[in-house]
Amino acid sequence: MQIETSQLRIVAPRSQLNFLDIQSVTLARPLTPIQTYGHLSGWMAQRFGWAFRVRDALSAPFGVRPIRGFSGRTPAAATEGEKLDFFLVEQATPEVLVLTERDRHLDVMTCIACSGGHVTITSSVVTHNGFGRLYTAVVGPAHRVIIRRSLARLKDQANT
């Protein structure tokens, strides 16, 4: 079963985006969006804690709030308006989890949509200034690789 396009959320109309990445995987067993987030964020906490520390140190002089990365905890549920690690939960349903981080430099939205065993992660960014554009130019390519590898790892785990 495929994800319906109407379930995929982006931070602004496509014509206004400075970054868009949509990646999908089909798993042997279905996961909910919050289960998917737990798997992915747990792996990222183990592998990329150092990258978030570097990001926070390099961004601080530009007035960017530290995000400190992922906690590694697997949440049981998500509620709209609460924080999951550094993200604000904007939507939480059995099929879709929409997470945002917004500041004066950029707005980021990550949408995790699940239907049956199909998982789609959509990441979108709108930049507001030069620092936001520079940050996105550096982080965007790495983000694509990290999500691709994360989904491949998730598929391997779900198929065992």
Short mmCIF file of N, CA and C in Angstrom, two decimals:
data_model
loop_
_atom_site.label_atom_id
_atom_site.label_comp_id
_atom_site.label_asym_id
_atom_site.label_seq_id
_atom_site.Cartn_x
_atom_site.Cartn_y
_atom_site.Cartn_z
N MET A 1 0.85 -1.18 0.00
CA MET A 1 0.00 0.00 0.00
C MET A 1 0.89 1.24 0.00
N GLN A 2 0.67 2.18 -0.88
CA GLN A 2 1.46 3.40 -0.99
C GLN A 2 0.88 4.49 -0.09
N ILE A 3 1.71 5.45 0.22
CA ILE A 3 1.29 6.62 0.98
C ILE A 3 0.53 7.55 0.04
N GLU A 4 -0.57 8.10 0.51
CA GLU A 4 -1.30 9.07 -0.29
C GLU A 4 -0.56 10.40 -0.26
N THR A 5 -0.46 11.04 -1.40
CA THR A 5 0.24 12.31 -1.50
C THR A 5 -0.33 13.34 -0.53
N SER A 6 -1.62 13.28 -0.28
CA SER A 6 -2.25 14.25 0.62
C SER A 6 -1.73 14.13 2.05
N GLN A 7 -1.12 12.99 2.41
CA GLN A 7 -0.58 12.82 3.76
C GLN A 7 0.80 13.46 3.92
N LEU A 8 1.50 13.70 2.83
CA LEU A 8 2.84 14.25 2.89
C LEU A 8 2.76 15.76 3.10
N ARG A 9 3.42 16.23 4.14
CA ARG A 9 3.37 17.66 4.46
C ARG A 9 4.72 18.29 4.18
N ILE A 10 4.71 19.52 3.68
CA ILE A 10 5.92 20.31 3.50
C ILE A 10 5.70 21.67 4.15
N VAL A 11 6.79 22.34 4.47
CA VAL A 11 6.76 23.54 5.29
C VAL A 11 6.18 24.76 4.55
N ALA A 12 6.19 24.72 3.23
CA ALA A 12 5.67 25.84 2.42
C ALA A 12 5.35 25.29 1.03
N PRO A 13 4.70 26.06 0.19
CA PRO A 13 4.49 25.61 -1.19
C PRO A 13 5.84 25.29 -1.85
N ARG A 14 5.84 24.30 -2.75
CA ARG A 14 7.09 23.86 -3.39
C ARG A 14 7.89 25.00 -3.99
N SER A 15 7.22 25.97 -4.57
CA SER A 15 7.93 27.08 -5.21
C SER A 15 8.71 27.94 -4.22
N GLN A 16 8.40 27.84 -2.94
CA GLN A 16 9.08 28.64 -1.92
C GLN A 16 10.17 27.85 -1.18
N LEU A 17 10.30 26.56 -1.46
CA LEU A 17 11.26 25.73 -0.73
C LEU A 17 12.68 25.95 -1.23
N ASN A 18 13.61 25.89 -0.29
CA ASN A 18 15.03 25.92 -0.61
C ASN A 18 15.64 24.52 -0.54
N PHE A 19 14.89 23.57 0.01
CA PHE A 19 15.35 22.18 0.10
C PHE A 19 14.12 21.30 0.20
N LEU A 20 14.14 20.20 -0.53
CA LEU A 20 13.08 19.20 -0.45
C LEU A 20 13.70 17.83 -0.70
N ASP A 21 13.41 16.91 0.19
CA ASP A 21 13.89 15.53 0.04
C ASP A 21 12.75 14.60 0.43
N ILE A 22 12.40 13.68 -0.47
CA ILE A 22 11.35 12.70 -0.20
C ILE A 22 11.95 11.33 -0.47
N GLN A 23 11.97 10.48 0.57
CA GLN A 23 12.52 9.14 0.43
C GLN A 23 11.56 8.14 1.07
N SER A 24 11.48 6.97 0.45
CA SER A 24 10.55 5.94 0.91
C SER A 24 11.23 4.59 0.99
N VAL A 25 10.62 3.72 1.79
CA VAL A 25 11.06 2.34 1.90
C VAL A 25 9.83 1.49 2.21
N THR A 26 9.87 0.26 1.75
CA THR A 26 8.81 -0.69 2.08
C THR A 26 9.38 -1.73 3.02
N LEU A 27 8.74 -1.89 4.16
CA LEU A 27 9.19 -2.80 5.21
C LEU A 27 8.38 -4.09 5.19
N ALA A 28 8.96 -5.14 5.74
CA ALA A 28 8.27 -6.43 5.82
C ALA A 28 7.12 -6.38 6.82
N ARG A 29 7.25 -5.51 7.82
CA ARG A 29 6.17 -5.37 8.81
C ARG A 29 5.87 -3.89 9.01
N PRO A 30 4.63 -3.55 9.25
CA PRO A 30 4.28 -2.13 9.38
C PRO A 30 4.79 -1.53 10.69
N LEU A 31 5.12 -0.26 10.62
CA LEU A 31 5.47 0.53 11.79
C LEU A 31 4.60 1.78 11.79
N THR A 32 4.38 2.33 12.97
CA THR A 32 3.70 3.61 13.07
C THR A 32 4.73 4.72 12.88
N PRO A 33 4.29 5.93 12.62
CA PRO A 33 5.25 7.03 12.52
C PRO A 33 6.09 7.22 13.78
N ILE A 34 5.50 7.08 14.95
CA ILE A 34 6.26 7.27 16.19
C ILE A 34 7.27 6.13 16.39
N GLN A 35 6.91 4.91 16.00
CA GLN A 35 7.88 3.81 16.06
C GLN A 35 9.04 4.06 15.09
N THR A 36 8.70 4.55 13.90
CA THR A 36 9.73 4.88 12.92
C THR A 36 10.66 5.95 13.47
N TYR A 37 10.08 7.00 14.05
CA TYR A 37 10.89 8.07 14.64
C TYR A 37 11.80 7.50 15.72
N GLY A 38 11.28 6.64 16.56
CA GLY A 38 12.09 6.04 17.63
C GLY A 38 13.28 5.26 17.09
N HIS A 39 13.04 4.45 16.06
CA HIS A 39 14.14 3.69 15.45
C HIS A 39 15.20 4.62 14.86
N LEU A 40 14.74 5.58 14.07
CA LEU A 40 15.67 6.46 13.37
C LEU A 40 16.41 7.38 14.33
N SER A 41 15.70 7.98 15.28
CA SER A 41 16.35 8.91 16.20
C SER A 41 17.30 8.17 17.14
N GLY A 42 16.98 6.95 17.52
CA GLY A 42 17.89 6.17 18.37
C GLY A 42 19.20 5.88 17.66
N TRP A 43 19.10 5.50 16.39
CA TRP A 43 20.30 5.23 15.60
C TRP A 43 21.11 6.51 15.40
N MET A 44 20.42 7.61 15.11
CA MET A 44 21.12 8.87 14.89
C MET A 44 21.79 9.38 16.16
N ALA A 45 21.17 9.15 17.31
CA ALA A 45 21.77 9.56 18.58
C ALA A 45 23.10 8.85 18.78
N GLN A 46 23.16 7.58 18.42
CA GLN A 46 24.40 6.80 18.57
C GLN A 46 25.45 7.23 17.57
N ARG A 47 25.06 7.52 16.35
CA ARG A 47 26.02 7.76 15.26
C ARG A 47 26.42 9.22 15.06
N PHE A 48 25.53 10.15 15.39
CA PHE A 48 25.77 11.54 14.99
C PHE A 48 25.77 12.54 16.14
N GLY A 49 25.92 12.07 17.36
CA GLY A 49 25.99 12.99 18.50
C GLY A 49 27.08 14.03 18.32
N TRP A 50 28.23 13.62 17.82
CA TRP A 50 29.35 14.53 17.59
C TRP A 50 28.99 15.60 16.57
N ALA A 51 28.24 15.24 15.53
CA ALA A 51 27.88 16.20 14.49
C ALA A 51 26.97 17.29 15.04
N PHE A 52 26.07 16.93 15.95
CA PHE A 52 25.21 17.94 16.55
C PHE A 52 26.00 18.87 17.46
N ARG A 53 27.00 18.34 18.16
CA ARG A 53 27.85 19.20 19.00
C ARG A 53 28.62 20.19 18.13
N VAL A 54 29.15 19.73 17.00
CA VAL A 54 29.85 20.62 16.07
C VAL A 54 28.88 21.66 15.52
N ARG A 55 27.70 21.22 15.10
CA ARG A 55 26.68 22.13 14.57
C ARG A 55 26.35 23.21 15.57
N ASP A 56 26.13 22.83 16.82
CA ASP A 56 25.77 23.80 17.86
C ASP A 56 26.91 24.80 18.09
N ALA A 57 28.15 24.33 18.12
CA ALA A 57 29.30 25.21 18.35
C ALA A 57 29.49 26.19 17.20
N LEU A 58 29.38 25.72 15.96
CA LEU A 58 29.58 26.58 14.80
C LEU A 58 28.43 27.56 14.59
N SER A 59 27.24 27.19 15.00
CA SER A 59 26.06 28.02 14.78
C SER A 59 25.83 29.05 15.88
N ALA A 60 26.35 28.81 17.06
CA ALA A 60 26.10 29.70 18.21
C ALA A 60 26.44 31.17 17.93
N PRO A 61 27.57 31.48 17.28
CA PRO A 61 27.88 32.90 17.03
C PRO A 61 26.85 33.60 16.14
N PHE A 62 26.03 32.84 15.43
CA PHE A 62 25.03 33.41 14.54
C PHE A 62 23.65 33.49 15.21
N GLY A 63 23.61 33.23 16.51
CA GLY A 63 22.36 33.32 17.25
C GLY A 63 21.44 32.14 17.08
N VAL A 64 21.99 31.00 16.68
CA VAL A 64 21.18 29.80 16.47
C VAL A 64 21.10 29.03 17.79
N ARG A 65 19.89 28.67 18.18
CA ARG A 65 19.69 27.89 19.40
C ARG A 65 20.37 26.52 19.26
N PRO A 66 21.01 26.06 20.33
CA PRO A 66 21.56 24.70 20.26
C PRO A 66 20.42 23.68 20.23
N ILE A 67 20.59 22.61 19.45
CA ILE A 67 19.55 21.58 19.41
C ILE A 67 19.98 20.32 20.15
N ARG A 68 21.27 20.16 20.35
CA ARG A 68 21.84 19.06 21.15
C ARG A 68 21.54 17.66 20.60
N GLY A 69 20.96 17.59 19.42
CA GLY A 69 20.77 16.29 18.78
C GLY A 69 19.63 15.48 19.35
N PHE A 70 19.69 14.18 19.09
CA PHE A 70 18.64 13.26 19.50
C PHE A 70 18.98 12.65 20.85
N SER A 71 17.96 12.43 21.66
CA SER A 71 18.15 11.88 23.01
C SER A 71 18.41 10.38 22.99
N GLY A 72 17.92 9.69 21.95
CA GLY A 72 18.05 8.25 21.90
C GLY A 72 16.89 7.52 22.56
N ARG A 73 16.00 8.27 23.20
CA ARG A 73 14.84 7.63 23.83
C ARG A 73 13.78 7.34 22.78
N THR A 74 13.06 6.26 22.97
CA THR A 74 11.98 5.90 22.05
C THR A 74 10.66 6.31 22.69
N PRO A 75 10.02 7.33 22.16
CA PRO A 75 8.76 7.78 22.75
C PRO A 75 7.64 6.78 22.50
N ALA A 76 6.75 6.67 23.45
CA ALA A 76 5.60 5.78 23.30
C ALA A 76 4.53 6.41 22.43
N ALA A 77 4.47 7.74 22.48
CA ALA A 77 3.45 8.47 21.73
C ALA A 77 3.94 9.89 21.51
N ALA A 78 3.23 10.60 20.68
CA ALA A 78 3.52 12.02 20.44
C ALA A 78 2.20 12.78 20.48
N THR A 79 2.25 13.98 21.04
CA THR A 79 1.08 14.83 21.14
C THR A 79 1.38 16.17 20.49
N GLU A 80 0.45 16.64 19.71
CA GLU A 80 0.64 17.93 19.05
C GLU A 80 0.94 19.00 20.09
N GLY A 81 1.95 19.82 19.81
CA GLY A 81 2.35 20.89 20.70
C GLY A 81 3.50 20.53 21.63
N GLU A 82 3.82 19.24 21.76
CA GLU A 82 4.94 18.85 22.63
C GLU A 82 6.24 18.79 21.82
N LYS A 83 7.34 18.65 22.53
CA LYS A 83 8.65 18.52 21.88
C LYS A 83 9.05 17.05 21.84
N LEU A 84 9.60 16.65 20.70
CA LEU A 84 10.30 15.37 20.56
C LEU A 84 11.73 15.76 20.25
N ASP A 85 12.62 15.56 21.19
CA ASP A 85 13.98 16.04 21.07
C ASP A 85 13.92 17.54 20.76
N PHE A 86 14.47 18.00 19.67
CA PHE A 86 14.48 19.43 19.34
C PHE A 86 13.33 19.85 18.45
N PHE A 87 12.50 18.90 18.03
CA PHE A 87 11.38 19.18 17.13
C PHE A 87 10.11 19.51 17.90
N LEU A 88 9.29 20.38 17.33
CA LEU A 88 7.93 20.61 17.80
C LEU A 88 7.02 19.67 17.02
N VAL A 89 6.14 18.97 17.72
CA VAL A 89 5.17 18.09 17.06
C VAL A 89 4.01 18.95 16.58
N GLU A 90 3.83 19.04 15.27
CA GLU A 90 2.72 19.81 14.70
C GLU A 90 1.53 18.94 14.35
N GLN A 91 1.77 17.67 14.08
CA GLN A 91 0.67 16.75 13.79
C GLN A 91 1.11 15.36 14.22
N ALA A 92 0.22 14.64 14.87
CA ALA A 92 0.50 13.27 15.28
C ALA A 92 -0.77 12.45 15.13
N THR A 93 -0.78 11.59 14.10
CA THR A 93 -1.89 10.68 13.87
C THR A 93 -1.31 9.28 13.72
N PRO A 94 -2.15 8.26 13.66
CA PRO A 94 -1.61 6.91 13.46
C PRO A 94 -0.86 6.74 12.13
N GLU A 95 -1.08 7.65 11.17
CA GLU A 95 -0.43 7.54 9.86
C GLU A 95 0.65 8.57 9.61
N VAL A 96 0.62 9.70 10.32
CA VAL A 96 1.51 10.82 10.00
C VAL A 96 2.04 11.48 11.27
N LEU A 97 3.35 11.78 11.25
CA LEU A 97 3.99 12.55 12.30
C LEU A 97 4.69 13.72 11.62
N VAL A 98 4.30 14.95 11.98
CA VAL A 98 4.89 16.15 11.39
C VAL A 98 5.65 16.88 12.48
N LEU A 99 6.94 17.10 12.21
CA LEU A 99 7.85 17.72 13.17
C LEU A 99 8.46 18.97 12.55
N THR A 100 8.60 20.04 13.35
CA THR A 100 9.20 21.26 12.83
C THR A 100 10.23 21.82 13.80
N GLU A 101 11.11 22.60 13.23
CA GLU A 101 12.05 23.45 13.98
C GLU A 101 12.13 24.74 13.19
N ARG A 102 11.79 25.84 13.84
CA ARG A 102 11.75 27.13 13.15
C ARG A 102 12.56 28.14 13.95
N ASP A 103 13.36 28.93 13.23
CA ASP A 103 14.06 30.04 13.86
C ASP A 103 14.20 31.17 12.86
N ARG A 104 14.99 32.18 13.18
CA ARG A 104 15.08 33.34 12.29
C ARG A 104 15.86 33.05 11.01
N HIS A 105 16.56 31.92 10.97
CA HIS A 105 17.37 31.57 9.81
C HIS A 105 16.65 30.64 8.83
N LEU A 106 15.85 29.72 9.37
CA LEU A 106 15.17 28.76 8.50
C LEU A 106 14.02 28.08 9.22
N ASP A 107 13.13 27.54 8.42
CA ASP A 107 12.04 26.70 8.92
C ASP A 107 12.25 25.31 8.33
N VAL A 108 12.24 24.31 9.20
CA VAL A 108 12.45 22.92 8.80
C VAL A 108 11.21 22.12 9.16
N MET A 109 10.77 21.26 8.24
CA MET A 109 9.67 20.35 8.54
C MET A 109 10.07 18.95 8.09
N THR A 110 9.85 17.99 8.97
CA THR A 110 10.03 16.58 8.64
C THR A 110 8.69 15.88 8.84
N CYS A 111 8.26 15.17 7.82
CA CYS A 111 7.00 14.45 7.85
C CYS A 111 7.30 12.96 7.69
N ILE A 112 6.87 12.17 8.67
CA ILE A 112 7.00 10.72 8.60
C ILE A 112 5.59 10.17 8.37
N ALA A 113 5.40 9.55 7.22
CA ALA A 113 4.09 9.00 6.86
C ALA A 113 4.23 7.49 6.70
N CYS A 114 3.31 6.74 7.31
CA CYS A 114 3.35 5.28 7.27
C CYS A 114 1.99 4.73 6.85
N SER A 115 2.05 3.75 5.96
CA SER A 115 0.83 3.08 5.51
C SER A 115 1.20 1.63 5.24
N GLY A 116 0.64 0.73 6.03
CA GLY A 116 1.06 -0.66 5.93
C GLY A 116 2.54 -0.74 6.23
N GLY A 117 3.30 -1.34 5.38
CA GLY A 117 4.74 -1.40 5.56
C GLY A 117 5.50 -0.31 4.82
N HIS A 118 4.78 0.62 4.23
CA HIS A 118 5.43 1.68 3.44
C HIS A 118 5.68 2.90 4.33
N VAL A 119 6.93 3.40 4.33
CA VAL A 119 7.33 4.56 5.11
C VAL A 119 7.90 5.61 4.16
N THR A 120 7.43 6.84 4.29
CA THR A 120 7.97 7.95 3.52
C THR A 120 8.39 9.05 4.48
N ILE A 121 9.61 9.55 4.29
CA ILE A 121 10.10 10.68 5.06
C ILE A 121 10.29 11.85 4.10
N THR A 122 9.60 12.93 4.39
CA THR A 122 9.68 14.14 3.60
C THR A 122 10.30 15.23 4.46
N SER A 123 11.38 15.81 3.97
CA SER A 123 12.05 16.91 4.68
C SER A 123 12.03 18.13 3.79
N SER A 124 11.60 19.26 4.34
CA SER A 124 11.53 20.49 3.55
C SER A 124 12.04 21.66 4.39
N VAL A 125 12.64 22.64 3.68
CA VAL A 125 13.25 23.79 4.35
C VAL A 125 12.95 25.05 3.55
N VAL A 126 12.66 26.11 4.29
CA VAL A 126 12.61 27.46 3.75
C VAL A 126 13.65 28.26 4.52
N THR A 127 14.53 28.93 3.80
CA THR A 127 15.56 29.75 4.45
C THR A 127 15.10 31.21 4.48
N HIS A 128 15.60 31.93 5.48
CA HIS A 128 15.20 33.33 5.66
C HIS A 128 16.33 34.33 5.45
N ASN A 129 17.57 33.85 5.40
CA ASN A 129 18.70 34.77 5.27
C ASN A 129 19.94 34.01 4.78
N GLY A 130 21.04 34.72 4.67
CA GLY A 130 22.28 34.12 4.17
C GLY A 130 22.77 32.96 5.00
N PHE A 131 22.69 33.10 6.33
CA PHE A 131 23.15 31.99 7.17
C PHE A 131 22.27 30.76 6.94
N GLY A 132 20.97 30.95 6.82
CA GLY A 132 20.07 29.83 6.56
C GLY A 132 20.38 29.15 5.24
N ARG A 133 20.70 29.94 4.21
CA ARG A 133 21.05 29.38 2.90
C ARG A 133 22.37 28.60 2.99
N LEU A 134 23.37 29.16 3.67
CA LEU A 134 24.66 28.49 3.83
C LEU A 134 24.49 27.19 4.62
N TYR A 135 23.74 27.26 5.70
CA TYR A 135 23.50 26.07 6.53
C TYR A 135 22.83 24.97 5.70
N THR A 136 21.82 25.34 4.93
CA THR A 136 21.11 24.35 4.12
C THR A 136 22.00 23.78 3.02
N ALA A 137 22.85 24.62 2.44
CA ALA A 137 23.78 24.14 1.40
C ALA A 137 24.75 23.10 1.94
N VAL A 138 25.14 23.25 3.20
CA VAL A 138 26.08 22.30 3.83
C VAL A 138 25.34 21.06 4.33
N VAL A 139 24.25 21.27 5.03
CA VAL A 139 23.55 20.17 5.70
C VAL A 139 22.68 19.36 4.73
N GLY A 140 22.12 20.01 3.71
CA GLY A 140 21.20 19.33 2.79
C GLY A 140 21.75 18.06 2.16
N PRO A 141 22.93 18.12 1.51
CA PRO A 141 23.47 16.89 0.91
C PRO A 141 23.74 15.78 1.94
N ALA A 142 24.24 16.16 3.10
CA ALA A 142 24.48 15.17 4.15
C ALA A 142 23.16 14.57 4.63
N HIS A 143 22.15 15.41 4.75
CA HIS A 143 20.83 14.95 5.20
C HIS A 143 20.29 13.85 4.27
N ARG A 144 20.41 14.05 2.96
CA ARG A 144 19.92 13.05 2.00
C ARG A 144 20.59 11.70 2.22
N VAL A 145 21.89 11.71 2.42
CA VAL A 145 22.64 10.46 2.63
C VAL A 145 22.24 9.82 3.96
N ILE A 146 22.13 10.63 5.00
CA ILE A 146 21.78 10.10 6.33
C ILE A 146 20.39 9.46 6.29
N ILE A 147 19.43 10.10 5.67
CA ILE A 147 18.07 9.52 5.60
C ILE A 147 18.08 8.25 4.76
N ARG A 148 18.79 8.26 3.64
CA ARG A 148 18.87 7.05 2.80
C ARG A 148 19.44 5.88 3.61
N ARG A 149 20.53 6.11 4.31
CA ARG A 149 21.15 5.05 5.12
C ARG A 149 20.27 4.65 6.29
N SER A 150 19.61 5.62 6.89
CA SER A 150 18.71 5.32 8.01
C SER A 150 17.55 4.44 7.57
N LEU A 151 16.97 4.74 6.42
CA LEU A 151 15.86 3.93 5.92
C LEU A 151 16.33 2.53 5.52
N ALA A 152 17.52 2.43 4.95
CA ALA A 152 18.06 1.10 4.60
C ALA A 152 18.29 0.28 5.87
N ARG A 153 18.79 0.93 6.91
CA ARG A 153 19.01 0.24 8.19
C ARG A 153 17.66 -0.18 8.80
N LEU A 154 16.68 0.70 8.72
CA LEU A 154 15.34 0.38 9.23
C LEU A 154 14.76 -0.82 8.49
N LYS A 155 14.94 -0.86 7.18
CA LYS A 155 14.45 -1.99 6.38
C LYS A 155 15.13 -3.28 6.80
N ASP A 156 16.45 -3.24 6.99
CA ASP A 156 17.17 -4.42 7.44
C ASP A 156 16.66 -4.93 8.78
N GLN A 157 16.43 -3.99 9.71
CA GLN A 157 15.94 -4.36 11.04
C GLN A 157 14.53 -4.94 10.96
N ALA A 158 13.67 -4.34 10.17
CA ALA A 158 12.27 -4.77 10.08
C ALA A 158 12.14 -6.11 9.36
N ASN A 159 13.14 -6.45 8.55
CA ASN A 159 13.07 -7.70 7.79
C ASN A 159 13.74 -8.87 8.49
N THR A 160 14.24 -8.64 9.70
CA THR A 160 14.88 -9.74 10.44
C THR A 160 14.01 -10.22 11.57
#
